[in-house]
Short mmCIF file of C-alpha atoms in Angstrom, two decimals:
data_model
loop_
_atom_site.label_atom_id
_atom_site.label_comp_id
_atom_site.label_asym_id
_atom_site.label_seq_id
_atom_site.Cartn_x
_atom_site.Cartn_y
_atom_site.Cartn_z
CA MET A 1 0.89 -27.79 16.47
CA ASP A 2 1.50 -29.64 13.34
CA PRO A 3 5.22 -31.73 14.28
CA GLY A 4 4.25 -32.91 10.31
CA ASP A 5 4.08 -29.46 8.89
CA GLY A 6 7.72 -28.66 8.95
CA PRO A 7 9.54 -26.72 5.57
CA THR A 8 9.47 -28.15 2.15
CA ASP A 9 10.92 -27.62 -0.81
CA ASP A 10 8.66 -24.44 -2.14
CA CYS A 11 9.49 -22.85 1.29
CA PRO A 12 12.68 -23.55 2.24
CA VAL A 13 14.65 -23.41 5.11
CA MET A 14 14.97 -19.58 5.67
CA ASN A 15 18.41 -16.84 7.79
CA THR A 16 16.46 -17.34 11.18
CA THR A 17 19.21 -17.41 13.27
CA GLN A 18 17.56 -13.86 15.36
CA LEU A 19 14.55 -15.07 15.60
CA PRO A 20 14.03 -16.88 19.11
CA ASP A 21 13.64 -20.66 18.72
CA ALA A 22 10.30 -21.27 20.14
CA VAL A 23 8.91 -18.67 17.66
CA GLU A 24 10.78 -20.35 15.05
CA GLU A 25 9.53 -23.31 15.31
CA TYR A 26 6.37 -22.28 15.00
CA LEU A 27 6.48 -20.56 12.43
CA ALA A 28 8.26 -23.27 10.29
CA THR A 29 5.93 -25.48 11.88
CA ASN A 30 2.75 -23.89 11.05
CA ARG A 31 2.66 -23.34 7.99
CA SER A 32 -0.63 -24.60 6.82
CA GLU A 33 -2.08 -22.83 9.28
CA LEU A 34 -1.48 -19.31 7.73
CA TYR A 35 -2.91 -21.10 4.46
CA ALA A 36 -5.43 -21.86 5.70
CA PHE A 37 -5.71 -18.63 8.29
CA THR A 38 -5.43 -16.41 3.98
CA GLU A 39 -8.27 -18.79 2.21
CA ARG A 40 -10.87 -17.83 5.29
CA LEU A 41 -9.84 -14.67 4.61
CA VAL A 42 -10.17 -14.08 1.48
CA GLY A 43 -13.00 -16.52 1.85
CA VAL A 44 -15.25 -13.26 3.30
CA ASP A 45 -16.44 -10.87 0.75
CA THR A 46 -14.68 -7.66 1.95
CA GLN A 47 -14.89 -5.40 -1.65
CA ASN A 48 -15.29 -1.43 -1.04
CA PRO A 49 -17.71 -0.53 -2.54
CA PRO A 50 -19.49 -1.11 0.09
CA GLY A 51 -16.16 -2.36 1.69
CA GLY A 52 -17.89 -3.65 5.01
CA THR A 53 -15.13 -6.10 6.99
CA VAL A 54 -18.05 -7.39 10.04
CA ASP A 55 -17.30 -11.18 9.27
CA ALA A 56 -13.06 -10.89 8.50
CA ALA A 57 -13.05 -8.80 12.25
CA GLU A 58 -15.31 -10.82 13.84
CA TRP A 59 -13.85 -13.66 13.21
CA LEU A 60 -9.89 -12.61 13.64
CA GLU A 61 -11.13 -11.20 17.04
CA SER A 62 -13.02 -14.80 17.91
CA THR A 63 -9.31 -15.79 16.69
CA LEU A 64 -7.02 -14.32 19.23
CA GLU A 65 -10.06 -13.87 21.93
CA PRO A 66 -7.87 -16.60 23.43
CA THR A 67 -4.39 -15.26 24.04
CA ASN A 68 -3.37 -12.99 25.76
CA LEU A 69 -2.97 -9.52 23.97
CA ASP A 70 -5.46 -6.50 24.48
CA LEU A 71 -8.73 -6.58 21.74
CA ASP A 72 -9.97 -3.41 21.11
CA ARG A 73 -12.94 -3.05 18.21
CA VAL A 74 -13.54 0.32 16.83
CA THR A 75 -15.58 1.34 15.34
CA VAL A 76 -17.39 4.94 13.10
CA ASP A 77 -19.68 2.70 11.21
CA PRO A 78 -21.35 -0.98 12.23
CA GLU A 79 -20.55 -2.55 8.25
CA LYS A 80 -16.58 -1.06 9.05
CA PRO A 81 -15.34 -2.01 12.29
CA ASN A 82 -11.57 -2.07 13.00
CA LEU A 83 -9.76 -4.73 15.34
CA LEU A 84 -6.29 -3.59 17.86
CA ALA A 85 -4.97 -6.72 19.07
CA THR A 86 -2.03 -5.82 21.51
CA LEU A 87 0.73 -7.69 22.61
CA PRO A 88 3.20 -6.76 25.89
CA GLY A 89 6.35 -6.76 25.54
CA ALA A 90 9.73 -6.14 27.19
CA SER A 91 10.17 -2.75 25.35
CA ASP A 92 7.81 -0.07 26.80
CA ARG A 93 8.24 1.07 22.85
CA THR A 94 5.20 -0.17 20.80
CA LEU A 95 5.66 -1.50 17.43
CA CYS A 96 2.43 -1.58 14.26
CA PHE A 97 1.22 -4.09 12.03
CA ASN A 98 -1.78 -2.59 9.86
CA GLY A 99 -2.96 -4.30 7.41
CA HIS A 100 -6.38 -3.35 5.84
CA LEU A 101 -9.10 -6.21 5.59
CA ASP A 102 -11.06 -4.52 2.44
CA THR A 103 -10.56 -5.07 -1.76
CA VAL A 104 -10.88 -3.96 -4.37
CA ARG A 105 -14.37 -4.86 -6.59
CA PHE A 106 -14.05 -8.15 -8.89
CA ASP A 107 -16.31 -9.68 -11.70
CA GLU A 108 -16.46 -13.18 -11.15
CA SER A 109 -17.41 -13.79 -14.86
CA ASP A 110 -14.02 -12.71 -15.45
CA TRP A 111 -12.05 -14.96 -13.60
CA ALA A 112 -11.08 -18.55 -14.03
CA HIS A 113 -10.29 -19.01 -10.22
CA ASP A 114 -12.75 -19.16 -8.07
CA PRO A 115 -12.13 -14.49 -6.59
CA LEU A 116 -13.12 -15.83 -2.60
CA GLY A 117 -10.86 -18.01 -3.12
CA GLU A 118 -8.85 -21.27 -4.67
CA ARG A 119 -5.01 -23.10 -4.25
CA VAL A 120 -4.11 -24.46 -7.04
CA ASP A 121 -0.64 -26.05 -5.89
CA ASP A 122 1.56 -23.51 -4.57
CA ARG A 123 -0.34 -20.88 -5.49
CA ILE A 124 -3.64 -19.14 -3.32
CA TYR A 125 -5.88 -17.03 -5.43
CA GLY A 126 -8.75 -15.11 -4.85
CA ARG A 127 -9.19 -10.71 -4.38
CA GLY A 128 -6.97 -9.75 -1.20
CA THR A 129 -4.47 -12.45 -1.79
CA THR A 130 -1.95 -10.07 -2.21
CA ASP A 131 -3.01 -7.18 -1.37
CA MET A 132 -3.59 -7.77 1.44
CA LYS A 133 -5.21 -9.97 3.71
CA GLY A 134 -2.12 -12.79 3.06
CA ALA A 135 -0.30 -9.73 5.27
CA VAL A 136 -2.99 -9.64 7.29
CA ALA A 137 -2.86 -13.94 7.82
CA ALA A 138 0.67 -13.82 8.26
CA MET A 139 -0.05 -10.22 10.97
CA LEU A 140 -2.38 -13.37 12.88
CA GLN A 141 0.13 -15.59 13.01
CA VAL A 142 3.45 -14.18 13.87
CA ALA A 143 0.76 -12.40 17.38
CA LEU A 144 0.04 -16.60 17.66
CA ALA A 145 3.97 -17.54 17.71
CA TYR A 146 4.78 -14.87 19.98
CA ASP A 147 1.63 -15.76 22.39
CA ARG A 148 1.11 -20.06 22.24
CA THR A 149 4.84 -20.64 22.53
CA ASP A 150 4.89 -17.77 25.53
CA THR A 151 7.78 -15.24 24.29
CA GLU A 152 7.90 -12.27 25.53
CA PRO A 153 8.34 -9.92 21.75
CA PRO A 154 11.19 -7.03 22.73
CA LEU A 155 8.59 -4.51 22.67
CA THR A 156 4.81 -4.36 22.65
CA LEU A 157 3.25 -5.58 19.43
CA GLN A 158 0.22 -3.45 18.31
CA PHE A 159 -2.37 -4.91 14.99
CA ALA A 160 -4.35 -2.86 13.40
CA PHE A 161 -6.75 -4.59 11.38
CA VAL A 162 -8.68 -1.44 9.63
CA SER A 163 -10.79 -0.98 6.97
CA ASP A 164 -11.99 1.66 4.38
CA GLU A 165 -8.16 1.83 2.78
CA GLU A 166 -9.30 0.77 -0.50
CA THR A 167 -11.39 3.80 -1.06
CA GLY A 168 -9.92 6.35 0.95
CA GLY A 169 -12.57 6.17 3.69
CA ASP A 170 -12.64 7.48 7.17
CA ALA A 171 -13.23 4.58 8.79
CA GLY A 172 -10.59 2.75 9.17
CA LEU A 173 -6.94 3.36 10.25
CA THR A 174 -8.33 7.31 10.73
CA THR A 175 -10.68 6.27 13.20
CA VAL A 176 -8.38 4.15 15.08
CA MET A 177 -5.87 7.15 14.97
CA GLU A 178 -7.95 9.28 16.71
CA THR A 179 -7.73 6.66 19.37
CA ASP A 180 -6.02 6.64 22.54
CA ALA A 181 -5.01 2.92 22.38
CA PHE A 182 -3.58 3.57 19.00
CA ASP A 183 0.19 5.36 20.35
CA PRO A 184 2.41 3.14 18.03
CA ASP A 185 6.67 4.58 17.29
CA ALA A 186 6.81 2.33 14.25
CA CYS A 187 4.57 0.57 11.42
CA VAL A 188 5.03 -1.67 9.20
CA VAL A 189 2.32 -1.35 7.37
CA GLY A 190 1.60 -4.72 4.71
CA GLU A 191 1.50 -3.80 1.29
CA THR A 192 3.17 -6.32 -1.45
CA THR A 193 6.80 -4.40 -1.98
CA SER A 194 7.64 -7.21 -4.37
CA ARG A 195 7.55 -7.82 -8.32
CA ALA A 196 9.12 -10.24 -10.11
CA GLY A 197 11.82 -11.55 -8.06
CA ARG A 198 13.07 -8.47 -6.67
CA TYR A 199 12.22 -7.07 -3.24
CA SER A 200 11.62 -4.05 -1.56
CA VAL A 201 10.47 -1.85 1.19
CA SER A 202 8.95 1.02 0.50
CA VAL A 203 10.18 3.98 2.48
CA ALA A 204 8.65 6.53 0.91
CA ASP A 205 5.71 7.89 -1.52
CA ARG A 206 4.28 10.74 -3.64
CA GLY A 207 1.69 13.64 -3.27
CA ASN A 208 -0.96 14.20 -5.61
CA ILE A 209 -2.82 16.87 -7.17
CA TRP A 210 -6.09 16.03 -9.00
CA LEU A 211 -7.77 18.88 -10.71
CA THR A 212 -11.11 18.33 -12.41
CA ILE A 213 -11.08 20.96 -15.60
CA GLU A 214 -14.32 21.97 -16.89
CA ALA A 215 -14.79 23.94 -20.20
CA SER A 216 -17.29 25.57 -21.80
CA GLY A 217 -17.22 27.00 -25.67
CA THR A 218 -20.34 27.37 -27.65
CA ALA A 219 -22.74 24.55 -29.24
CA ALA A 220 -23.47 24.49 -32.97
CA HIS A 221 -24.22 21.92 -35.74
CA GLY A 222 -21.41 19.08 -36.67
CA SER A 223 -21.47 20.67 -39.79
CA ARG A 224 -20.32 23.87 -39.44
CA PRO A 225 -18.43 23.59 -36.43
CA MET A 226 -17.00 27.31 -37.23
CA ILE A 227 -19.46 28.91 -35.95
CA GLY A 228 -19.30 26.70 -32.28
CA ASP A 229 -16.14 26.22 -30.47
CA ASN A 230 -15.83 23.46 -29.39
CA ALA A 231 -15.23 22.06 -25.87
CA ILE A 232 -13.48 19.69 -25.82
CA ASP A 233 -10.98 21.14 -28.32
CA ARG A 234 -10.61 23.70 -25.81
CA LEU A 235 -9.62 21.19 -22.53
CA THR A 236 -7.57 18.27 -25.33
CA ASP A 237 -5.42 22.62 -25.33
CA ALA A 238 -5.98 22.19 -21.88
CA VAL A 239 -4.23 19.43 -21.55
CA GLU A 240 -2.21 19.71 -23.45
CA GLN A 241 -0.87 22.36 -22.78
CA LEU A 242 -0.61 21.09 -18.59
CA ARG A 243 1.52 18.41 -20.62
CA THR A 244 4.30 20.37 -22.49
CA ASP A 245 4.63 22.70 -19.75
CA PHE A 246 4.06 22.62 -16.58
CA GLY A 247 4.73 18.03 -17.22
CA GLU A 248 8.65 19.71 -18.30
CA ARG A 249 9.51 21.00 -15.11
CA GLU A 250 11.51 19.70 -13.70
CA LEU A 251 10.90 19.19 -9.51
CA PRO A 252 12.15 20.56 -6.16
CA ILE A 253 13.20 17.80 -4.98
CA ASP A 254 14.64 17.81 -0.87
CA THR A 255 18.70 15.90 -1.37
CA ALA A 256 17.43 13.13 1.16
CA MET A 257 15.29 11.43 -1.81
CA ASP A 258 17.98 11.16 -3.48
CA ASP A 259 19.35 7.88 -2.25
CA ILE A 260 15.80 7.03 -2.07
CA ILE A 261 15.37 7.83 -5.98
CA GLU A 262 18.30 6.06 -7.08
CA GLU A 263 17.13 2.82 -5.21
CA SER A 264 13.71 3.34 -6.96
CA VAL A 265 15.88 3.55 -10.38
CA GLY A 266 17.31 0.00 -9.43
CA PHE A 267 14.49 -1.05 -8.42
CA TYR A 268 12.30 -0.34 -11.99
CA GLU A 269 15.03 -0.58 -14.12
CA PRO A 270 14.53 -4.36 -15.41
CA GLU A 271 10.55 -3.41 -16.28
CA ALA A 272 10.21 0.54 -17.05
CA GLY A 273 14.20 1.79 -17.89
CA ALA A 274 16.22 3.02 -15.97
CA ASP A 275 15.54 7.10 -17.40
CA ALA A 276 12.76 6.48 -17.61
CA THR A 277 12.16 5.63 -13.71
CA ARG A 278 14.28 8.16 -12.35
CA ARG A 279 12.60 10.61 -14.58
CA LEU A 280 8.84 9.05 -12.96
CA TYR A 281 10.39 10.79 -9.65
CA ARG A 282 12.62 13.84 -11.12
CA TYR A 283 9.32 15.51 -13.28
CA PRO A 284 5.91 15.39 -12.40
CA THR A 285 3.84 12.13 -13.39
CA ILE A 286 0.00 12.92 -15.49
CA ASN A 287 -2.59 10.99 -16.03
CA LEU A 288 -6.12 11.80 -17.85
CA GLY A 289 -8.11 9.81 -15.75
CA ILE A 290 -11.36 11.13 -17.06
CA VAL A 291 -13.12 12.82 -20.38
CA GLU A 292 -16.53 13.11 -20.61
CA GLY A 293 -18.43 15.59 -23.29
CA GLY A 294 -20.74 16.04 -26.65
CA THR A 295 -24.07 14.78 -26.20
CA ALA A 296 -23.46 13.88 -30.22
CA ILE A 297 -21.67 13.10 -33.47
CA ASN A 298 -23.34 15.30 -34.88
CA THR A 299 -23.41 18.79 -32.36
CA VAL A 300 -19.83 20.60 -31.53
CA PRO A 301 -20.04 20.32 -27.50
CA ALA A 302 -20.66 23.04 -25.50
CA SER A 303 -19.66 22.43 -22.20
CA ALA A 304 -16.42 19.46 -21.03
CA CYS A 305 -14.46 18.08 -18.43
CA ALA A 306 -11.64 16.07 -17.76
CA ARG A 307 -10.71 14.26 -14.06
CA VAL A 308 -6.26 14.42 -14.21
CA ASP A 309 -4.27 12.54 -11.57
CA ILE A 310 -1.34 14.43 -11.21
CA ARG A 311 1.76 13.08 -8.76
CA LEU A 312 4.85 14.92 -7.31
CA THR A 313 7.99 13.27 -5.65
CA ALA A 314 8.11 13.42 -2.07
CA GLY A 315 9.66 15.95 -0.72
CA VAL A 316 8.18 19.00 -2.77
CA ASP A 317 5.99 21.38 -1.56
CA THR A 318 2.76 20.85 -2.90
CA ARG A 319 1.35 24.55 -2.22
CA ASP A 320 4.67 25.93 -5.62
CA PRO A 321 3.49 23.33 -8.00
CA LEU A 322 -0.18 24.01 -7.79
CA ALA A 323 0.39 27.50 -8.39
CA ALA A 324 2.38 26.19 -11.49
CA ILE A 325 -0.37 24.43 -12.86
CA ARG A 326 -2.92 27.00 -12.12
CA ALA A 327 -0.47 29.66 -13.43
CA CYS A 328 -0.34 26.98 -16.93
CA LEU A 329 -4.03 27.28 -17.72
CA GLY A 330 -4.10 30.38 -17.00
CA GLY A 331 -5.90 32.77 -19.36
CA MET A 332 -6.74 30.09 -21.44
CA GLU A 333 -10.17 30.83 -23.15
CA GLY A 334 -13.18 28.98 -21.58
CA VAL A 335 -11.00 26.68 -19.61
CA GLU A 336 -11.61 26.54 -15.99
CA ILE A 337 -10.45 24.37 -12.68
CA THR A 338 -13.50 23.51 -11.08
CA ASP A 339 -12.17 21.04 -8.38
CA VAL A 340 -8.39 20.26 -6.47
CA SER A 341 -7.96 17.85 -3.78
CA TRP A 342 -4.58 16.77 -2.92
CA THR A 343 -1.91 15.53 -0.76
CA ARG A 344 2.16 15.47 -0.16
CA GLY A 345 4.38 12.87 -0.43
CA SER A 346 6.26 11.26 3.26
CA TYR A 347 9.21 9.40 3.22
CA GLU A 348 11.56 8.29 5.70
CA SER A 349 15.60 7.85 5.85
CA LEU A 350 17.44 5.12 4.60
CA ASP A 351 19.54 5.52 7.26
CA SER A 352 16.48 5.40 10.35
CA PRO A 353 16.39 2.36 13.46
CA LEU A 354 12.26 0.48 11.34
CA VAL A 355 13.78 0.82 7.78
CA GLU A 356 16.75 -1.12 8.44
CA ALA A 357 15.70 -3.60 10.71
CA SER A 358 13.42 -3.32 7.98
CA ALA A 359 15.40 -4.05 4.91
CA SER A 360 17.91 -6.69 7.93
CA ALA A 361 14.15 -8.59 7.86
CA ALA A 362 13.27 -9.18 3.78
CA GLU A 363 17.67 -9.64 3.68
CA CYS A 364 16.96 -12.54 5.97
CA VAL A 365 14.57 -14.54 4.19
CA VAL A 366 15.07 -13.58 0.41
CA ASP A 367 19.00 -14.03 0.97
CA ASP A 368 18.85 -10.64 -2.34
CA THR A 369 19.41 -7.96 -2.69
CA VAL A 370 16.22 -5.63 -0.69
CA TYR A 371 16.18 -1.97 -2.12
CA ARG A 372 14.55 0.98 0.49
CA ARG A 373 12.43 3.26 -3.03
CA SER A 374 9.18 4.90 -2.68
CA ALA A 375 5.87 3.53 -3.73
CA THR A 376 4.50 5.00 -7.29
CA GLY A 377 1.39 5.86 -5.48
CA GLY A 378 0.46 6.05 -1.21
CA GLY A 379 -1.78 4.93 1.29
CA ASP A 380 -2.38 4.40 5.44
CA ALA A 381 1.72 5.07 5.22
CA LYS A 382 1.11 7.98 4.12
CA VAL A 383 -1.11 9.46 6.55
CA LEU A 384 0.92 7.52 9.34
CA ARG A 385 4.06 9.18 8.20
CA HIS A 386 2.54 12.35 8.19
CA ASP A 387 1.03 12.39 12.44
CA GLY A 388 4.92 11.06 12.95
CA VAL A 389 4.74 7.48 12.91
CA PRO A 390 8.51 6.49 11.41
CA THR A 391 6.20 3.53 8.61
CA VAL A 392 7.22 1.78 6.32
CA GLU A 393 5.28 -0.67 3.64
CA PHE A 394 7.08 -4.62 3.76
CA GLY A 395 5.26 -7.81 2.21
CA PHE A 396 6.15 -9.98 -0.12
CA GLY A 397 3.00 -11.55 -2.73
CA THR A 398 3.00 -11.64 -6.59
CA GLN A 399 2.66 -7.96 -9.20
CA THR A 400 -1.59 -9.29 -9.87
CA ALA A 401 -3.15 -6.86 -7.01
CA HIS A 402 -6.63 -4.98 -7.68
CA GLY A 403 -5.81 -7.78 -11.07
CA THR A 404 -8.08 -10.63 -12.46
CA ASP A 405 -6.69 -13.95 -11.33
CA GLU A 406 -4.89 -12.00 -8.03
CA TYR A 407 -3.01 -14.41 -6.15
CA THR A 408 -0.26 -14.67 -3.96
CA THR A 409 2.10 -17.68 -3.23
CA THR A 410 2.70 -20.19 0.06
CA GLU A 411 6.96 -19.70 -0.47
CA ALA A 412 5.34 -15.46 0.01
CA LEU A 413 3.69 -16.01 2.72
CA ALA A 414 5.78 -17.66 4.51
CA ARG A 415 8.20 -15.25 4.06
CA ASN A 416 5.62 -12.77 5.36
CA ALA A 417 5.23 -14.53 8.33
CA THR A 418 9.24 -14.84 8.99
CA ALA A 419 9.97 -11.62 8.35
CA TYR A 420 7.13 -9.95 10.55
CA ALA A 421 8.18 -11.95 13.47
CA LEU A 422 12.02 -11.05 12.71
CA VAL A 423 11.34 -6.76 12.65
CA PRO A 424 10.84 -6.16 15.82
CA VAL A 425 13.23 -8.01 16.56
CA GLU A 426 16.10 -6.45 14.63
CA TYR A 427 14.58 -2.69 15.49
CA GLY A 428 14.97 -3.50 19.32
CA THR A 429 18.41 -3.79 19.06
CA ARG A 430 18.45 -0.90 16.51
CA THR A 431 16.69 1.33 19.18
CA THR A 432 18.37 -0.13 21.92
CA SER A 433 21.55 -0.41 20.57
CA SER A 434 20.87 3.74 19.90
CA SER A 435 19.60 5.20 22.91
CA SER A 436 22.50 3.49 24.83
#
């Protein structure tokens, strides 16, 4: 420890009375270690694609080797290893903290700061600082805080540092979940869930349907369009019909989602408005992401293709909307759905021990409202929930994920470490009382 590196004005003392004293002191007096961990991880280029995480995983492994944690490297792709680190606790229940090591890509010429790490005052810039190497650094420090102070956690803690999340590949969490070493009772995914001074725990995600729609027509000279059939016109008509027909149908949502939707409205209202946010969850969202077609400005195109992203609130059976989409576009001349992929949304009950524990831990470090909301998209949490593992997303950071000059703050890092250290205490209390 460095006793001189105590709390500073930008990282105020937090309301953490339930934390073991030794763990609380370690986190408070070793904040420079946390910042250094973040910079070290951000300094490793793990852009996906190609998504190589070898150097990051090996550094985490070497940092944890001197500890009492059990380490397992889980690999199907040598360039994309995963690391499981487990610290036995007082209970045989296991709480997992999940963080991914890969990042989206960046164009260095667009950045004013070094995308592989640059600290300016209380900000640390770099790709992955907020999504989500800062959270991984906080998880690492929580593991060290319990281990180095010889503090037995109230339940077994497991840390799953995984690859291949940003592109949805199978070398990361999917591979880890197939191992016998991974069998948690609950999981916290360290995605940033705070925005513009508002705080939340994400307890749900949305399902998606990704469509490829192809349109065919008849080519003709651009000066005589009436003798051809414009495939792009047919395609845009199909997308517009999808929006006005299917997109205007209110979704049949489980009543269990009602309170989650209202908390989501409270969270997003300042930036999107209450009505627009409520509609976001009550109706499908339809985004035309890619359009391809035409060969020349003076030619009536004979073919065109669109890729459409449709999102559906958790609790909606994806099969019913998919049937409605097919009915909506069926019968349109020259229009065909040629490819479909889909996922189902998932959610945790607001009164589940994990949701209550995570929200309580967050409230301890911000002393403010913590919304229990649905994410607008979905990631590893969805995979875990569908496998029967209660899961929330929870992390402090900034709104700059995937953006140019992505950054996190020293305050957000300190809050993450303290909150993650608190979650097992809060969760252990609730699961013990519920089973007694």
